[in-house]
mmCIF file of C-alpha atoms in Angstrom:
data_model
loop_
_atom_site.group_PDB
_atom_site.id
_atom_site.type_symbol
_atom_site.label_atom_id
_atom_site.label_comp_id
_atom_site.label_asym_id
_atom_site.label_seq_id
_atom_site.Cartn_x
_atom_site.Cartn_y
_atom_site.Cartn_z
ATOM 1 C CA UNK N 441 -69.736 -34.854 18.484
ATOM 2 C CA UNK N 442 -66.088 -34.238 16.285
ATOM 3 C CA UNK N 443 -64.139 -37.189 15.507
ATOM 4 C CA UNK N 444 -61.553 -37.942 13.747
ATOM 5 C CA UNK N 445 -60.354 -41.000 11.374
ATOM 6 C CA UNK N 446 -57.242 -41.475 9.524
ATOM 7 C CA UNK N 447 -56.490 -44.313 7.038
ATOM 8 C CA UNK N 448 -54.419 -46.416 6.894
ATOM 9 C CA UNK N 449 -52.840 -47.002 10.589
ATOM 10 C CA UNK N 450 -49.908 -48.030 8.733
ATOM 11 C CA UNK N 451 -47.456 -46.537 5.375
ATOM 12 C CA UNK N 452 -43.829 -47.291 4.242
ATOM 13 C CA UNK N 453 -42.341 -45.383 1.727
ATOM 14 C CA UNK N 454 -38.763 -44.877 -0.149
ATOM 15 C CA UNK N 455 -36.679 -42.106 1.308
ATOM 16 C CA UNK N 456 -37.149 -39.008 -1.346
ATOM 17 C CA UNK N 457 -40.276 -40.443 -3.010
ATOM 18 C CA UNK N 458 -44.385 -38.529 -1.796
ATOM 19 C CA UNK N 459 -44.935 -38.712 1.663
ATOM 20 C CA UNK N 460 -49.605 -38.802 2.246
ATOM 21 C CA UNK N 461 -50.769 -39.336 5.236
ATOM 22 C CA UNK N 462 -55.122 -39.142 5.092
ATOM 23 C CA UNK N 463 -57.287 -37.419 7.890
ATOM 24 C CA UNK N 464 -60.811 -36.826 7.214
ATOM 25 C CA UNK N 465 -62.468 -34.762 10.166
ATOM 26 C CA UNK N 466 -66.536 -35.174 11.508
ATOM 27 C CA UNK N 467 -67.108 -31.838 13.214
ATOM 28 C CA UNK N 468 -70.915 -30.146 13.406
ATOM 29 C CA UNK N 469 -68.742 -26.200 14.013
ATOM 30 C CA UNK N 470 -65.897 -24.843 11.704
ATOM 31 C CA UNK N 471 -62.940 -27.280 12.984
ATOM 32 C CA UNK N 472 -59.766 -26.325 13.358
ATOM 33 C CA UNK N 473 -57.507 -29.150 12.325
ATOM 34 C CA UNK N 474 -53.721 -30.776 13.692
ATOM 35 C CA UNK N 475 -51.412 -33.356 12.511
ATOM 36 C CA UNK N 476 -48.659 -34.089 15.609
ATOM 37 C CA UNK N 477 -45.108 -35.670 15.166
ATOM 38 C CA UNK N 478 -44.621 -38.768 17.926
ATOM 39 C CA UNK N 479 -40.399 -39.635 17.900
ATOM 40 C CA UNK N 480 -40.753 -43.095 19.668
ATOM 41 C CA UNK N 481 -39.808 -42.922 23.096
ATOM 42 C CA UNK N 482 -41.378 -39.190 22.773
ATOM 43 C CA UNK N 483 -43.889 -36.327 23.622
ATOM 44 C CA UNK N 484 -45.826 -34.462 20.901
ATOM 45 C CA UNK N 485 -44.244 -31.970 18.666
ATOM 46 C CA UNK N 486 -46.694 -30.010 16.593
ATOM 47 C CA UNK N 487 -46.288 -29.772 12.633
ATOM 48 C CA UNK N 488 -49.556 -28.226 11.748
ATOM 49 C CA UNK N 489 -52.254 -26.171 12.557
ATOM 50 C CA UNK N 490 -55.842 -25.292 9.923
ATOM 51 C CA UNK N 491 -57.661 -22.333 12.004
ATOM 52 C CA UNK N 492 -60.037 -21.065 9.682
ATOM 53 C CA UNK N 493 -57.127 -18.779 7.494
ATOM 54 C CA UNK N 494 -55.363 -20.483 4.293
ATOM 55 C CA UNK N 495 -57.226 -23.125 3.389
ATOM 56 C CA UNK N 496 -53.553 -24.592 2.774
ATOM 57 C CA UNK N 497 -51.208 -24.774 5.810
ATOM 58 C CA UNK N 498 -47.144 -25.022 5.771
ATOM 59 C CA UNK N 499 -45.922 -26.099 8.772
ATOM 60 C CA UNK N 500 -42.003 -27.410 10.225
ATOM 61 C CA UNK N 501 -39.438 -29.824 8.684
ATOM 62 C CA UNK N 502 -40.598 -29.470 4.742
ATOM 63 C CA UNK N 503 -44.401 -31.174 5.306
ATOM 64 C CA UNK N 504 -48.139 -28.858 4.428
ATOM 65 C CA UNK N 505 -51.922 -29.838 4.621
ATOM 66 C CA UNK N 506 -55.034 -28.997 2.740
ATOM 67 C CA UNK N 507 -57.838 -28.262 3.965
ATOM 68 C CA UNK N 508 -61.145 -29.538 2.349
ATOM 69 C CA UNK N 509 -64.373 -28.684 3.189
ATOM 70 C CA UNK N 510 -66.402 -30.417 0.735
ATOM 71 C CA UNK N 511 -64.488 -34.227 1.042
ATOM 72 C CA UNK N 512 -63.945 -32.968 4.880
ATOM 73 C CA UNK N 513 -60.793 -33.959 4.393
ATOM 74 C CA UNK N 514 -57.173 -31.978 6.262
ATOM 75 C CA UNK N 515 -54.257 -35.102 4.530
ATOM 76 C CA UNK N 516 -51.004 -34.406 5.039
ATOM 77 C CA UNK N 517 -47.598 -34.319 3.018
ATOM 78 C CA UNK N 518 -44.482 -33.730 2.244
ATOM 79 C CA UNK N 519 -43.152 -34.165 -1.587
ATOM 80 C CA UNK N 520 -39.940 -36.540 -0.600
ATOM 81 C CA UNK N 521 -39.057 -38.769 2.089
ATOM 82 C CA UNK N 522 -36.424 -38.844 4.508
ATOM 83 C CA UNK N 523 -35.929 -41.279 7.111
ATOM 84 C CA UNK N 524 -36.086 -38.735 9.730
ATOM 85 C CA UNK N 525 -39.816 -38.371 9.190
ATOM 86 C CA UNK N 526 -40.069 -41.874 10.432
ATOM 87 C CA UNK N 527 -42.570 -41.983 13.271
ATOM 88 C CA UNK N 528 -46.085 -42.642 14.076
ATOM 89 C CA UNK N 529 -48.297 -39.549 13.537
ATOM 90 C CA UNK N 530 -52.170 -38.097 14.540
ATOM 91 C CA UNK N 531 -55.049 -36.108 13.259
ATOM 92 C CA UNK N 532 -56.538 -34.160 15.668
ATOM 93 C CA UNK N 533 -60.268 -31.528 15.357
ATOM 94 C CA UNK N 534 -60.586 -29.286 18.288
ATOM 95 C CA UNK N 535 -63.155 -26.231 18.087
ATOM 96 C CA UNK N 536 -63.851 -23.548 20.339
ATOM 97 C CA UNK N 537 -66.661 -24.362 22.677
ATOM 98 C CA UNK N 538 -64.771 -27.521 23.424
ATOM 99 C CA UNK N 539 -61.450 -25.424 25.544
ATOM 100 C CA UNK N 540 -58.815 -26.766 24.085
ATOM 101 C CA UNK N 541 -59.971 -30.130 23.509
ATOM 102 C CA UNK N 542 -58.166 -32.073 21.057
ATOM 103 C CA UNK N 543 -59.959 -35.702 19.984
ATOM 104 C CA UNK N 544 -57.111 -37.573 18.478
ATOM 105 C CA UNK N 545 -57.213 -40.233 15.226
ATOM 106 C CA UNK N 546 -55.297 -43.206 15.577
ATOM 107 C CA UNK N 547 -52.384 -42.573 14.385
ATOM 108 C CA UNK N 548 -50.365 -43.769 11.021
ATOM 109 C CA UNK N 549 -46.986 -44.777 11.951
ATOM 110 C CA UNK N 550 -44.837 -44.086 8.574
ATOM 111 C CA UNK N 551 -41.523 -45.727 8.251
ATOM 112 C CA UNK N 552 -39.001 -44.514 5.446
ATOM 113 C CA UNK N 553 -36.991 -47.090 3.662
ATOM 114 C CA UNK N 554 -33.595 -46.640 2.603
ATOM 115 C CA UNK X 133 -44.089 -21.879 23.410
ATOM 116 C CA UNK X 134 -43.973 -23.810 26.663
ATOM 117 C CA UNK X 135 -42.389 -26.554 28.421
ATOM 118 C CA UNK X 136 -43.600 -28.678 30.760
ATOM 119 C CA UNK X 137 -41.517 -31.489 32.494
ATOM 120 C CA UNK X 138 -42.803 -34.489 33.876
ATOM 121 C CA UNK X 139 -41.912 -36.762 36.513
ATOM 122 C CA UNK X 140 -41.068 -39.412 36.527
ATOM 123 C CA UNK X 141 -40.753 -40.307 32.990
ATOM 124 C CA UNK X 142 -41.531 -44.537 33.424
ATOM 125 C CA UNK X 143 -42.138 -46.262 36.566
ATOM 126 C CA UNK X 144 -42.425 -50.039 37.008
ATOM 127 C CA UNK X 145 -45.659 -50.306 39.980
ATOM 128 C CA UNK X 146 -46.982 -53.307 40.826
ATOM 129 C CA UNK X 147 -51.018 -54.155 40.587
ATOM 130 C CA UNK X 148 -52.731 -52.389 44.225
ATOM 131 C CA UNK X 149 -50.436 -49.107 44.389
ATOM 132 C CA UNK X 150 -51.332 -46.101 43.273
ATOM 133 C CA UNK X 151 -48.241 -43.480 41.144
ATOM 134 C CA UNK X 152 -48.378 -40.070 41.331
ATOM 135 C CA UNK X 153 -47.309 -38.480 38.237
ATOM 136 C CA UNK X 154 -45.831 -34.970 38.141
ATOM 137 C CA UNK X 155 -46.339 -31.925 35.133
ATOM 138 C CA UNK X 156 -44.704 -28.797 35.638
ATOM 139 C CA UNK X 157 -44.682 -25.724 33.051
ATOM 140 C CA UNK X 158 -41.835 -23.148 32.608
ATOM 141 C CA UNK X 159 -44.391 -20.361 32.647
ATOM 142 C CA UNK X 160 -48.032 -19.738 33.415
ATOM 143 C CA UNK X 161 -50.706 -21.124 30.952
ATOM 144 C CA UNK X 162 -54.518 -21.494 30.356
ATOM 145 C CA UNK X 163 -55.033 -24.390 30.760
ATOM 146 C CA UNK X 164 -54.288 -27.706 31.282
ATOM 147 C CA UNK X 165 -55.238 -30.859 30.715
ATOM 148 C CA UNK X 166 -53.595 -35.069 30.531
ATOM 149 C CA UNK X 167 -54.391 -38.103 28.815
ATOM 150 C CA UNK X 168 -53.615 -41.317 28.316
ATOM 151 C CA UNK X 169 -51.823 -43.215 25.552
ATOM 152 C CA UNK X 170 -52.777 -47.001 25.758
ATOM 153 C CA UNK X 171 -50.059 -49.651 23.953
ATOM 154 C CA UNK X 172 -50.484 -48.912 19.792
ATOM 155 C CA UNK X 173 -53.339 -46.828 20.862
ATOM 156 C CA UNK X 174 -54.381 -42.747 20.040
ATOM 157 C CA UNK X 175 -54.339 -39.841 23.195
ATOM 158 C CA UNK X 176 -57.174 -39.901 24.758
ATOM 159 C CA UNK X 177 -58.562 -36.732 26.769
ATOM 160 C CA UNK X 178 -58.415 -38.237 30.367
ATOM 161 C CA UNK X 179 -59.511 -34.936 32.045
ATOM 162 C CA UNK X 180 -58.909 -30.949 31.951
ATOM 163 C CA UNK X 181 -57.395 -30.328 35.125
ATOM 164 C CA UNK X 182 -58.909 -26.766 37.176
ATOM 165 C CA UNK X 183 -57.008 -24.626 38.541
ATOM 166 C CA UNK X 184 -58.155 -24.373 42.556
ATOM 167 C CA UNK X 185 -61.182 -26.065 41.287
ATOM 168 C CA UNK X 186 -62.311 -29.392 40.469
ATOM 169 C CA UNK X 187 -60.638 -30.884 37.418
ATOM 170 C CA UNK X 188 -63.857 -31.722 34.593
ATOM 171 C CA UNK X 189 -62.916 -34.917 32.888
ATOM 172 C CA UNK X 190 -64.344 -36.946 29.994
ATOM 173 C CA UNK X 191 -67.306 -40.084 29.862
ATOM 174 C CA UNK X 192 -65.009 -43.949 31.216
ATOM 175 C CA UNK X 193 -62.811 -41.716 33.641
ATOM 176 C CA UNK X 194 -63.870 -41.084 37.534
ATOM 177 C CA UNK X 195 -61.740 -39.144 39.906
ATOM 178 C CA UNK X 196 -61.706 -42.031 42.609
ATOM 179 C CA UNK X 197 -59.047 -43.184 40.009
ATOM 180 C CA UNK X 198 -58.375 -40.647 38.669
ATOM 181 C CA UNK X 199 -58.022 -37.837 41.033
ATOM 182 C CA UNK X 200 -55.167 -34.566 40.121
ATOM 183 C CA UNK X 201 -54.711 -31.837 41.717
ATOM 184 C CA UNK X 202 -54.077 -27.893 40.170
ATOM 185 C CA UNK X 203 -53.152 -26.463 43.018
ATOM 186 C CA UNK X 204 -51.608 -22.652 40.826
ATOM 187 C CA UNK X 205 -51.388 -21.803 37.215
ATOM 188 C CA UNK X 206 -47.810 -24.003 35.970
ATOM 189 C CA UNK X 207 -48.618 -27.076 37.364
ATOM 190 C CA UNK X 208 -50.365 -29.438 38.118
ATOM 191 C CA UNK X 209 -50.237 -34.153 39.008
ATOM 192 C CA UNK X 210 -52.061 -37.184 37.357
ATOM 193 C CA UNK X 211 -53.165 -40.083 40.737
ATOM 194 C CA UNK X 212 -53.668 -43.009 38.972
ATOM 195 C CA UNK X 213 -55.261 -44.862 41.643
ATOM 196 C CA UNK X 214 -55.271 -48.974 43.275
ATOM 197 C CA UNK X 215 -53.566 -49.354 39.554
ATOM 198 C CA UNK X 216 -54.459 -53.281 37.223
ATOM 199 C CA UNK X 217 -51.748 -54.597 34.623
ATOM 200 C CA UNK X 218 -54.843 -51.788 31.886
ATOM 201 C CA UNK X 219 -53.461 -49.585 33.271
ATOM 202 C CA UNK X 220 -50.324 -49.598 31.584
ATOM 203 C CA UNK X 221 -49.596 -46.657 28.839
ATOM 204 C CA UNK X 222 -48.403 -43.991 28.433
ATOM 205 C CA UNK X 223 -49.645 -40.417 30.444
ATOM 206 C CA UNK X 224 -49.175 -37.557 29.052
ATOM 207 C CA UNK X 225 -49.691 -33.229 30.111
ATOM 208 C CA UNK X 226 -50.401 -31.406 28.056
ATOM 209 C CA UNK X 227 -51.081 -27.107 28.324
ATOM 210 C CA UNK X 228 -52.311 -23.978 26.590
ATOM 211 C CA UNK X 229 -51.448 -20.832 27.051
ATOM 212 C CA UNK X 230 -54.026 -17.793 25.989
ATOM 213 C CA UNK X 231 -57.811 -16.357 26.233
ATOM 214 C CA UNK X 232 -60.857 -17.943 24.973
ATOM 215 C CA UNK X 233 -61.882 -17.281 21.834
ATOM 216 C CA UNK X 234 -59.262 -17.997 19.643
ATOM 217 C CA UNK X 235 -56.696 -20.743 19.015
ATOM 218 C CA UNK X 236 -53.476 -21.183 20.962
ATOM 219 C CA UNK X 237 -51.661 -23.558 21.078
ATOM 220 C CA UNK X 238 -51.877 -27.133 22.647
ATOM 221 C CA UNK X 239 -48.019 -28.251 24.226
ATOM 222 C CA UNK X 240 -47.426 -31.330 25.123
ATOM 223 C CA UNK X 241 -44.629 -32.787 27.476
ATOM 224 C CA UNK X 242 -43.207 -36.162 26.520
ATOM 225 C CA UNK X 243 -44.505 -38.242 28.194
ATOM 226 C CA UNK X 244 -44.784 -40.236 31.508
ATOM 227 C CA UNK X 245 -44.258 -44.146 30.746
ATOM 228 C CA UNK X 246 -47.138 -46.565 33.801
ATOM 229 C CA UNK X 247 -45.719 -50.875 33.019
ATOM 230 C CA UNK X 248 -47.855 -52.353 35.703
ATOM 231 C CA UNK X 249 -46.856 -55.625 36.693
#
């Protein structure tokens, strides 16, 4: 069975600092991996996705993530945090055999201090 | 992309009653799903809404409690039946446009925030 673990339910950074949100996955088949962002009182928006192409994936709003099979990781980074990045971030995994179903991690709340 | 709307956006209900949530997509999609997000927690898949047939439920979710309809390729409803305070959650609809055999992005609606008293 597939699963996702996000390390750290809450991360706080200063504006302009590096953002690093950790995600490790478990999958018996090559996975598709996703990062979604949820702003307060809103639905989920896709930040970026890994679908077995390039291992370094660039997404919207300056975020990127690197797929590392040896470490079963898909950590999300952004070089310089902005106040508007404050939100809940979810890592998710899927595979073709699941028919599109997503398995989500527990989420990481990102706070950005001025 | 696909634009998904949900009605109602929020509701406060009494225990023992039922609420039907509507999900409308702006264009035809191949797959639709319903997720639950309990307070402070992640998203859990309730079921896959199948067009013209019974929904496929995940472990821990049953049709009597969460009946789902999908009469066409752009619309689905989720009913939360005989509600209790434990059903207080955000319910999200999502959809995939495209065929199987490759990756297709999953889009999410804004969610319905349900409070059961």
